[in-house]
Amino acid sequence: MTEETPGLGENAENPDVPSGATPDDAAPKSAEPSTEEGPAAPAGDAESTKTSAQDVGLTAQLDQVRTALNERTADLQRLQAEYQNYRRRVERDKVTVKEIAAANLLGELLPTLDDVGRAREHGELVGGFKSVAESLETVVAKLGLQQFGKEGEPFDPTIHEALMHSYAPDVTETTCVAILQPGYRIGERTIRPARVAVAEPQPGAQTVKGETVDADADQAEAADKDNGGPDEG
């Protein structure tokens, strides 16, 4: 019969474990990982910096787009203005070409119109000749031909051609006293000036309140007054 040593039992297998301690207390503790880290930047500041950078980039892109838009708008406005000027110039050239063509054609008909006018003045515009003449005048009027030149109107060298010259006591300025050949125009273009006879005021005559007075007669009357009047018989 063997004797058991007091104090030895379960603890005999683990002699390092003190009496009254649990087995977990005897297990070596493993090193636990450190959870401490260095100081980190606040998350709000980072996001704010990133957002600010994005805003700056978007603003720069928006400025570029606005600049390009303004340039394209200016180009479009310039092209539109050039087109409007071109269209007006083309329309003006069309009218000018039309007037020149009509003027060249009607210029060849002026002698015929002069013959018609002389026949009318002499009472020879009768019968079928009258109908033909009136039809011709209607056609040239539709083409824009206008006749001008009247007796008694002031002489204008830009539209009148003076073929005869005289003096008259009843005129106060150079006046057309006779129309030898009427003038013709198309719009503002003169095809032929009116050929006229003109009269000018008498040399030395003065106009007082719309009346013509002989200056020599005034001087003679003044001389008589200075000499005591005319002698009486």
PDB file of C-alpha atoms in Angstrom:
ATOM      1  CA  MET A   1       0.000   0.000   0.000  1.00  0.00           C
ATOM      2  CA  THR A   2       1.428   3.303  -1.210  1.00  0.00           C
ATOM      3  CA  GLU A   3       1.240   6.521   0.594  1.00  0.00           C
ATOM      4  CA  GLU A   4       0.080   9.665  -1.141  1.00  0.00           C
ATOM      5  CA  THR A   5       1.981  12.737  -0.493  1.00  0.00           C
ATOM      6  CA  PRO A   6      -0.256  15.328   1.017  1.00  0.00           C
ATOM      7  CA  GLY A   7      -0.784  18.385  -1.111  1.00  0.00           C
ATOM      8  CA  LEU A   8      -0.173  16.509  -4.303  1.00  0.00           C
ATOM      9  CA  GLY A   9      -3.047  15.667  -6.542  1.00  0.00           C
ATOM     10  CA  GLU A  10      -4.207  17.553  -9.518  1.00  0.00           C
ATOM     11  CA  ASN A  11      -1.699  20.254  -8.767  1.00  0.00           C
ATOM     12  CA  ALA A  12       1.097  17.708  -8.924  1.00  0.00           C
ATOM     13  CA  GLU A  13       1.029  17.814 -12.690  1.00  0.00           C
ATOM     14  CA  ASN A  14       1.427  21.611 -12.666  1.00  0.00           C
ATOM     15  CA  PRO A  15       3.817  22.388  -9.948  1.00  0.00           C
ATOM     16  CA  ASP A  16       4.144  26.057 -11.013  1.00  0.00           C
ATOM     17  CA  VAL A  17       0.497  26.834 -10.365  1.00  0.00           C
ATOM     18  CA  PRO A  18      -0.007  28.195  -6.857  1.00  0.00           C
ATOM     19  CA  SER A  19      -2.532  26.704  -4.686  1.00  0.00           C
ATOM     20  CA  GLY A  20      -6.045  28.103  -5.134  1.00  0.00           C
ATOM     21  CA  ALA A  21      -5.338  29.516  -8.668  1.00  0.00           C
ATOM     22  CA  THR A  22      -7.248  28.519 -11.748  1.00  0.00           C
ATOM     23  CA  PRO A  23      -5.561  27.074 -14.796  1.00  0.00           C
ATOM     24  CA  ASP A  24      -6.329  30.231 -16.808  1.00  0.00           C
ATOM     25  CA  ASP A  25      -4.231  32.183 -14.352  1.00  0.00           C
ATOM     26  CA  ALA A  26      -1.281  29.965 -15.048  1.00  0.00           C
ATOM     27  CA  ALA A  27      -1.484  30.424 -18.866  1.00  0.00           C
ATOM     28  CA  PRO A  28       0.922  33.078 -20.143  1.00  0.00           C
ATOM     29  CA  LYS A  29      -0.774  36.150 -21.447  1.00  0.00           C
ATOM     30  CA  SER A  30      -0.118  36.894 -25.100  1.00  0.00           C
ATOM     31  CA  ALA A  31       0.877  40.412 -26.076  1.00  0.00           C
ATOM     32  CA  GLU A  32      -2.154  42.363 -27.115  1.00  0.00           C
ATOM     33  CA  PRO A  33      -1.855  44.632 -30.212  1.00  0.00           C
ATOM     34  CA  SER A  34      -1.602  48.324 -29.499  1.00  0.00           C
ATOM     35  CA  THR A  35      -4.546  50.323 -30.672  1.00  0.00           C
ATOM     36  CA  GLU A  36      -2.912  53.688 -30.175  1.00  0.00           C
ATOM     37  CA  GLU A  37      -2.133  55.625 -33.405  1.00  0.00           C
ATOM     38  CA  GLY A  38      -0.604  59.004 -34.219  1.00  0.00           C
ATOM     39  CA  PRO A  39      -2.681  62.172 -34.509  1.00  0.00           C
ATOM     40  CA  ALA A  40      -4.972  62.091 -37.623  1.00  0.00           C
ATOM     41  CA  ALA A  41      -6.244  65.117 -39.632  1.00  0.00           C
ATOM     42  CA  PRO A  42      -9.867  65.992 -39.063  1.00  0.00           C
ATOM     43  CA  ALA A  43     -12.088  64.479 -41.780  1.00  0.00           C
ATOM     44  CA  GLY A  44     -14.155  67.680 -42.188  1.00  0.00           C
ATOM     45  CA  ASP A  45     -11.122  69.815 -43.181  1.00  0.00           C
ATOM     46  CA  ALA A  46     -10.022  67.352 -45.859  1.00  0.00           C
ATOM     47  CA  GLU A  47     -13.441  67.219 -47.418  1.00  0.00           C
ATOM     48  CA  SER A  48     -13.691  71.039 -47.345  1.00  0.00           C
ATOM     49  CA  THR A  49     -10.311  71.397 -49.098  1.00  0.00           C
ATOM     50  CA  LYS A  50     -11.327  68.886 -51.761  1.00  0.00           C
ATOM     51  CA  THR A  51     -14.660  70.636 -52.349  1.00  0.00           C
ATOM     52  CA  SER A  52     -12.950  74.037 -52.590  1.00  0.00           C
ATOM     53  CA  ALA A  53     -10.512  72.737 -55.208  1.00  0.00           C
ATOM     54  CA  GLN A  54     -13.393  71.313 -57.227  1.00  0.00           C
ATOM     55  CA  ASP A  55     -15.239  74.646 -57.037  1.00  0.00           C
ATOM     56  CA  VAL A  56     -12.181  76.513 -58.314  1.00  0.00           C
ATOM     57  CA  GLY A  57     -11.834  74.109 -61.226  1.00  0.00           C
ATOM     58  CA  LEU A  58     -15.517  74.362 -62.123  1.00  0.00           C
ATOM     59  CA  THR A  59     -15.366  78.179 -61.928  1.00  0.00           C
ATOM     60  CA  ALA A  60     -12.390  78.249 -64.297  1.00  0.00           C
ATOM     61  CA  GLN A  61     -14.175  75.945 -66.738  1.00  0.00           C
ATOM     62  CA  LEU A  62     -17.317  78.093 -66.523  1.00  0.00           C
ATOM     63  CA  ASP A  63     -15.285  81.235 -67.291  1.00  0.00           C
ATOM     64  CA  GLN A  64     -13.752  79.533 -70.322  1.00  0.00           C
ATOM     65  CA  VAL A  65     -17.177  78.466 -71.562  1.00  0.00           C
ATOM     66  CA  ARG A  66     -18.547  81.997 -71.099  1.00  0.00           C
ATOM     67  CA  THR A  67     -15.589  83.501 -72.963  1.00  0.00           C
ATOM     68  CA  ALA A  68     -16.035  81.069 -75.838  1.00  0.00           C
ATOM     69  CA  LEU A  69     -19.786  81.769 -75.902  1.00  0.00           C
ATOM     70  CA  ASN A  70     -19.204  85.535 -76.043  1.00  0.00           C
ATOM     71  CA  GLU A  71     -16.712  85.098 -78.892  1.00  0.00           C
ATOM     72  CA  ARG A  72     -19.076  82.905 -80.887  1.00  0.00           C
ATOM     73  CA  THR A  73     -21.940  85.362 -80.247  1.00  0.00           C
ATOM     74  CA  ALA A  74     -19.807  88.265 -81.477  1.00  0.00           C
ATOM     75  CA  ASP A  75     -18.852  86.259 -84.573  1.00  0.00           C
ATOM     76  CA  LEU A  76     -22.495  85.475 -85.254  1.00  0.00           C
ATOM     77  CA  GLN A  77     -23.534  89.103 -84.875  1.00  0.00           C
ATOM     78  CA  ARG A  78     -20.738  90.225 -87.203  1.00  0.00           C
ATOM     79  CA  LEU A  79     -21.712  87.644 -89.817  1.00  0.00           C
ATOM     80  CA  GLN A  80     -25.353  88.672 -89.551  1.00  0.00           C
ATOM     81  CA  ALA A  81     -24.463  92.353 -90.029  1.00  0.00           C
ATOM     82  CA  GLU A  82     -22.275  91.500 -93.027  1.00  0.00           C
ATOM     83  CA  TYR A  83     -25.089  89.461 -94.537  1.00  0.00           C
ATOM     84  CA  GLN A  84     -27.583  92.281 -94.051  1.00  0.00           C
ATOM     85  CA  ASN A  85     -25.192  94.740 -95.712  1.00  0.00           C
ATOM     86  CA  TYR A  86     -24.601  92.303 -98.551  1.00  0.00           C
ATOM     87  CA  ARG A  87     -28.311  91.796 -99.094  1.00  0.00           C
ATOM     88  CA  ARG A  88     -28.976  95.553 -99.132  1.00  0.00           C
ATOM     89  CA  ARG A  89     -26.090  96.061-101.546  1.00  0.00           C
ATOM     90  CA  VAL A  90     -27.432  93.346-103.859  1.00  0.00           C
ATOM     91  CA  GLU A  91     -30.911  94.862-103.804  1.00  0.00           C
ATOM     92  CA  ARG A  92     -29.475  98.324-104.513  1.00  0.00           C
ATOM     93  CA  ASP A  93     -27.401  96.937-107.384  1.00  0.00           C
ATOM     94  CA  LYS A  94     -30.471  95.240-108.830  1.00  0.00           C
ATOM     95  CA  VAL A  95     -32.364  98.526-108.831  1.00  0.00           C
ATOM     96  CA  THR A  96     -29.402 100.336-110.373  1.00  0.00           C
ATOM     97  CA  VAL A  97     -28.997  97.746-113.119  1.00  0.00           C
ATOM     98  CA  LYS A  98     -32.713  97.889-113.841  1.00  0.00           C
ATOM     99  CA  GLU A  99     -32.642 101.689-114.059  1.00  0.00           C
ATOM    100  CA  ILE A 100     -29.609 101.643-116.351  1.00  0.00           C
ATOM    101  CA  ALA A 101     -31.215  99.093-118.662  1.00  0.00           C
ATOM    102  CA  ALA A 102     -34.477 101.054-118.767  1.00  0.00           C
ATOM    103  CA  ALA A 103     -32.585 104.325-119.310  1.00  0.00           C
ATOM    104  CA  ASN A 104     -30.667 102.856-122.256  1.00  0.00           C
ATOM    105  CA  LEU A 105     -33.875 101.580-123.828  1.00  0.00           C
ATOM    106  CA  LEU A 106     -35.939 104.684-123.226  1.00  0.00           C
ATOM    107  CA  GLY A 107     -33.100 106.918-124.375  1.00  0.00           C
ATOM    108  CA  GLU A 108     -33.527 105.457-127.837  1.00  0.00           C
ATOM    109  CA  LEU A 109     -37.243 106.297-127.742  1.00  0.00           C
ATOM    110  CA  LEU A 110     -36.876 109.971-126.808  1.00  0.00           C
ATOM    111  CA  PRO A 111     -36.791 111.227-130.429  1.00  0.00           C
ATOM    112  CA  THR A 112     -40.050 109.359-131.059  1.00  0.00           C
ATOM    113  CA  LEU A 113     -41.604 110.895-127.956  1.00  0.00           C
ATOM    114  CA  ASP A 114     -40.452 114.322-129.152  1.00  0.00           C
ATOM    115  CA  ASP A 115     -42.215 113.714-132.469  1.00  0.00           C
ATOM    116  CA  VAL A 116     -45.377 112.703-130.614  1.00  0.00           C
ATOM    117  CA  GLY A 117     -45.210 115.883-128.550  1.00  0.00           C
ATOM    118  CA  ARG A 118     -44.782 118.131-131.590  1.00  0.00           C
ATOM    119  CA  ALA A 119     -47.646 116.376-133.359  1.00  0.00           C
ATOM    120  CA  ARG A 120     -49.867 116.979-130.324  1.00  0.00           C
ATOM    121  CA  GLU A 121     -48.946 120.675-130.244  1.00  0.00           C
ATOM    122  CA  HIS A 122     -49.859 121.085-133.917  1.00  0.00           C
ATOM    123  CA  GLY A 123     -53.105 119.141-133.593  1.00  0.00           C
ATOM    124  CA  GLU A 124     -51.878 116.292-135.810  1.00  0.00           C
ATOM    125  CA  LEU A 125     -52.285 113.595-133.176  1.00  0.00           C
ATOM    126  CA  VAL A 126     -55.536 112.082-134.453  1.00  0.00           C
ATOM    127  CA  GLY A 127     -56.946 108.746-135.512  1.00  0.00           C
ATOM    128  CA  GLY A 128     -54.887 105.594-135.228  1.00  0.00           C
ATOM    129  CA  PHE A 129     -51.686 107.560-134.760  1.00  0.00           C
ATOM    130  CA  LYS A 130     -53.167 109.035-131.564  1.00  0.00           C
ATOM    131  CA  SER A 131     -53.956 105.589-130.169  1.00  0.00           C
ATOM    132  CA  VAL A 132     -50.454 104.312-130.939  1.00  0.00           C
ATOM    133  CA  ALA A 133     -48.866 107.414-129.411  1.00  0.00           C
ATOM    134  CA  GLU A 134     -50.935 107.141-126.233  1.00  0.00           C
ATOM    135  CA  SER A 135     -50.092 103.433-125.900  1.00  0.00           C
ATOM    136  CA  LEU A 136     -46.393 104.240-126.258  1.00  0.00           C
ATOM    137  CA  GLU A 137     -46.601 106.936-123.590  1.00  0.00           C
ATOM    138  CA  THR A 138     -48.410 104.540-121.242  1.00  0.00           C
ATOM    139  CA  VAL A 139     -45.728 101.875-121.654  1.00  0.00           C
ATOM    140  CA  VAL A 140     -42.810 104.226-121.003  1.00  0.00           C
ATOM    141  CA  ALA A 141     -44.620 105.641-117.975  1.00  0.00           C
ATOM    142  CA  LYS A 142     -44.923 102.112-116.543  1.00  0.00           C
ATOM    143  CA  LEU A 143     -41.174 101.728-116.999  1.00  0.00           C
ATOM    144  CA  GLY A 144     -40.693 104.760-114.758  1.00  0.00           C
ATOM    145  CA  LEU A 145     -40.067 107.475-117.354  1.00  0.00           C
ATOM    146  CA  GLN A 146     -41.084 110.923-116.096  1.00  0.00           C
ATOM    147  CA  GLN A 147     -41.208 114.152-118.074  1.00  0.00           C
ATOM    148  CA  PHE A 148     -40.198 117.457-116.488  1.00  0.00           C
ATOM    149  CA  GLY A 149     -39.676 121.080-117.448  1.00  0.00           C
ATOM    150  CA  LYS A 150     -42.282 123.867-117.264  1.00  0.00           C
ATOM    151  CA  GLU A 151     -42.353 127.470-118.291  1.00  0.00           C
ATOM    152  CA  GLY A 152     -41.884 129.947-115.456  1.00  0.00           C
ATOM    153  CA  GLU A 153     -39.858 127.681-113.169  1.00  0.00           C
ATOM    154  CA  PRO A 154     -36.424 128.855-111.955  1.00  0.00           C
ATOM    155  CA  PHE A 155     -33.488 127.774-114.062  1.00  0.00           C
ATOM    156  CA  ASP A 156     -31.561 124.862-112.505  1.00  0.00           C
ATOM    157  CA  PRO A 157     -28.339 123.964-114.329  1.00  0.00           C
ATOM    158  CA  THR A 158     -28.451 120.426-112.939  1.00  0.00           C
ATOM    159  CA  ILE A 159     -31.678 119.584-114.807  1.00  0.00           C
ATOM    160  CA  HIS A 160     -31.949 122.368-117.416  1.00  0.00           C
ATOM    161  CA  GLU A 161     -29.886 123.071-120.498  1.00  0.00           C
ATOM    162  CA  ALA A 162     -30.140 126.677-121.703  1.00  0.00           C
ATOM    163  CA  LEU A 163     -30.214 126.938-125.504  1.00  0.00           C
ATOM    164  CA  MET A 164     -31.433 130.556-125.700  1.00  0.00           C
ATOM    165  CA  HIS A 165     -30.776 133.553-123.468  1.00  0.00           C
ATOM    166  CA  SER A 166     -32.474 136.914-123.118  1.00  0.00           C
ATOM    167  CA  TYR A 167     -33.370 139.681-120.638  1.00  0.00           C
ATOM    168  CA  ALA A 168     -36.848 140.415-119.383  1.00  0.00           C
ATOM    169  CA  PRO A 169     -38.109 143.229-117.131  1.00  0.00           C
ATOM    170  CA  ASP A 170     -40.723 141.038-115.428  1.00  0.00           C
ATOM    171  CA  VAL A 171     -38.397 138.386-113.951  1.00  0.00           C
ATOM    172  CA  THR A 172     -36.437 138.636-110.717  1.00  0.00           C
ATOM    173  CA  GLU A 173     -34.149 135.630-111.308  1.00  0.00           C
ATOM    174  CA  THR A 174     -32.995 133.446-114.154  1.00  0.00           C
ATOM    175  CA  THR A 175     -36.209 131.826-115.337  1.00  0.00           C
ATOM    176  CA  CYS A 176     -37.215 129.268-117.954  1.00  0.00           C
ATOM    177  CA  VAL A 177     -39.464 131.199-120.339  1.00  0.00           C
ATOM    178  CA  ALA A 178     -39.821 128.498-122.992  1.00  0.00           C
ATOM    179  CA  ILE A 179     -39.431 124.702-123.076  1.00  0.00           C
ATOM    180  CA  LEU A 180     -37.778 123.738-126.338  1.00  0.00           C
ATOM    181  CA  GLN A 181     -37.513 120.040-125.455  1.00  0.00           C
ATOM    182  CA  PRO A 182     -38.863 118.466-122.267  1.00  0.00           C
ATOM    183  CA  GLY A 183     -36.515 116.643-119.948  1.00  0.00           C
ATOM    184  CA  TYR A 184     -36.881 113.014-118.905  1.00  0.00           C
ATOM    185  CA  ARG A 185     -35.781 111.098-115.807  1.00  0.00           C
ATOM    186  CA  ILE A 186     -36.132 107.667-114.221  1.00  0.00           C
ATOM    187  CA  GLY A 187     -36.265 107.950-110.457  1.00  0.00           C
ATOM    188  CA  GLU A 188     -33.364 110.227-109.539  1.00  0.00           C
ATOM    189  CA  ARG A 189     -31.476 109.513-112.771  1.00  0.00           C
ATOM    190  CA  THR A 190     -31.767 112.210-115.435  1.00  0.00           C
ATOM    191  CA  ILE A 191     -31.853 110.735-118.941  1.00  0.00           C
ATOM    192  CA  ARG A 192     -31.974 114.079-120.723  1.00  0.00           C
ATOM    193  CA  PRO A 193     -32.048 117.591-119.277  1.00  0.00           C
ATOM    194  CA  ALA A 194     -34.846 119.926-120.280  1.00  0.00           C
ATOM    195  CA  ARG A 195     -33.694 122.198-123.094  1.00  0.00           C
ATOM    196  CA  VAL A 196     -35.037 125.651-122.429  1.00  0.00           C
ATOM    197  CA  ALA A 197     -34.852 129.324-123.247  1.00  0.00           C
ATOM    198  CA  VAL A 198     -34.007 131.453-120.226  1.00  0.00           C
ATOM    199  CA  ALA A 199     -34.478 135.096-119.349  1.00  0.00           C
ATOM    200  CA  GLU A 200     -32.591 137.122-116.775  1.00  0.00           C
ATOM    201  CA  PRO A 201     -33.542 140.411-115.090  1.00  0.00           C
ATOM    202  CA  GLN A 202     -32.552 143.617-116.868  1.00  0.00           C
ATOM    203  CA  PRO A 203     -29.031 144.794-115.980  1.00  0.00           C
ATOM    204  CA  GLY A 204     -29.143 147.408-113.226  1.00  0.00           C
ATOM    205  CA  ALA A 205     -32.718 146.562-112.205  1.00  0.00           C
ATOM    206  CA  GLN A 206     -33.516 146.177-108.478  1.00  0.00           C
ATOM    207  CA  THR A 207     -36.318 144.315-106.781  1.00  0.00           C
ATOM    208  CA  VAL A 208     -38.240 146.341-104.194  1.00  0.00           C
ATOM    209  CA  LYS A 209     -41.216 144.643-102.478  1.00  0.00           C
ATOM    210  CA  GLY A 210     -41.634 142.264-105.363  1.00  0.00           C
ATOM    211  CA  GLU A 211     -41.523 144.968-108.061  1.00  0.00           C
ATOM    212  CA  THR A 212     -38.709 145.650-110.532  1.00  0.00           C
ATOM    213  CA  VAL A 213     -37.426 149.250-110.504  1.00  0.00           C
ATOM    214  CA  ASP A 214     -34.985 150.754-112.952  1.00  0.00           C
ATOM    215  CA  ALA A 215     -31.951 151.954-110.994  1.00  0.00           C
ATOM    216  CA  ASP A 216     -30.990 154.472-113.692  1.00  0.00           C
ATOM    217  CA  ALA A 217     -34.412 156.135-113.416  1.00  0.00           C
ATOM    218  CA  ASP A 218     -33.987 156.401-109.645  1.00  0.00           C
ATOM    219  CA  GLN A 219     -30.620 158.060-110.082  1.00  0.00           C
ATOM    220  CA  ALA A 220     -32.012 160.549-112.632  1.00  0.00           C
ATOM    221  CA  GLU A 221     -34.895 161.457-110.331  1.00  0.00           C
ATOM    222  CA  ALA A 222     -32.510 162.044-107.456  1.00  0.00           C
ATOM    223  CA  ALA A 223     -30.345 164.286-109.626  1.00  0.00           C
ATOM    224  CA  ASP A 224     -33.392 166.370-110.614  1.00  0.00           C
ATOM    225  CA  LYS A 225     -34.293 166.858-106.956  1.00  0.00           C
ATOM    226  CA  ASP A 226     -30.770 168.071-106.202  1.00  0.00           C
ATOM    227  CA  ASN A 227     -30.957 170.591-109.056  1.00  0.00           C
ATOM    228  CA  GLY A 228     -34.278 172.021-107.890  1.00  0.00           C
ATOM    229  CA  GLY A 229     -36.493 169.968-110.142  1.00  0.00           C
ATOM    230  CA  PRO A 230     -37.065 170.157-113.883  1.00  0.00           C
ATOM    231  CA  ASP A 231     -37.255 173.622-115.528  1.00  0.00           C
ATOM    232  CA  GLU A 232     -40.742 174.898-116.246  1.00  0.00           C
ATOM    233  CA  GLY A 233     -41.478 176.805-119.454  1.00  0.00           C
TER     234      GLY A 233
END
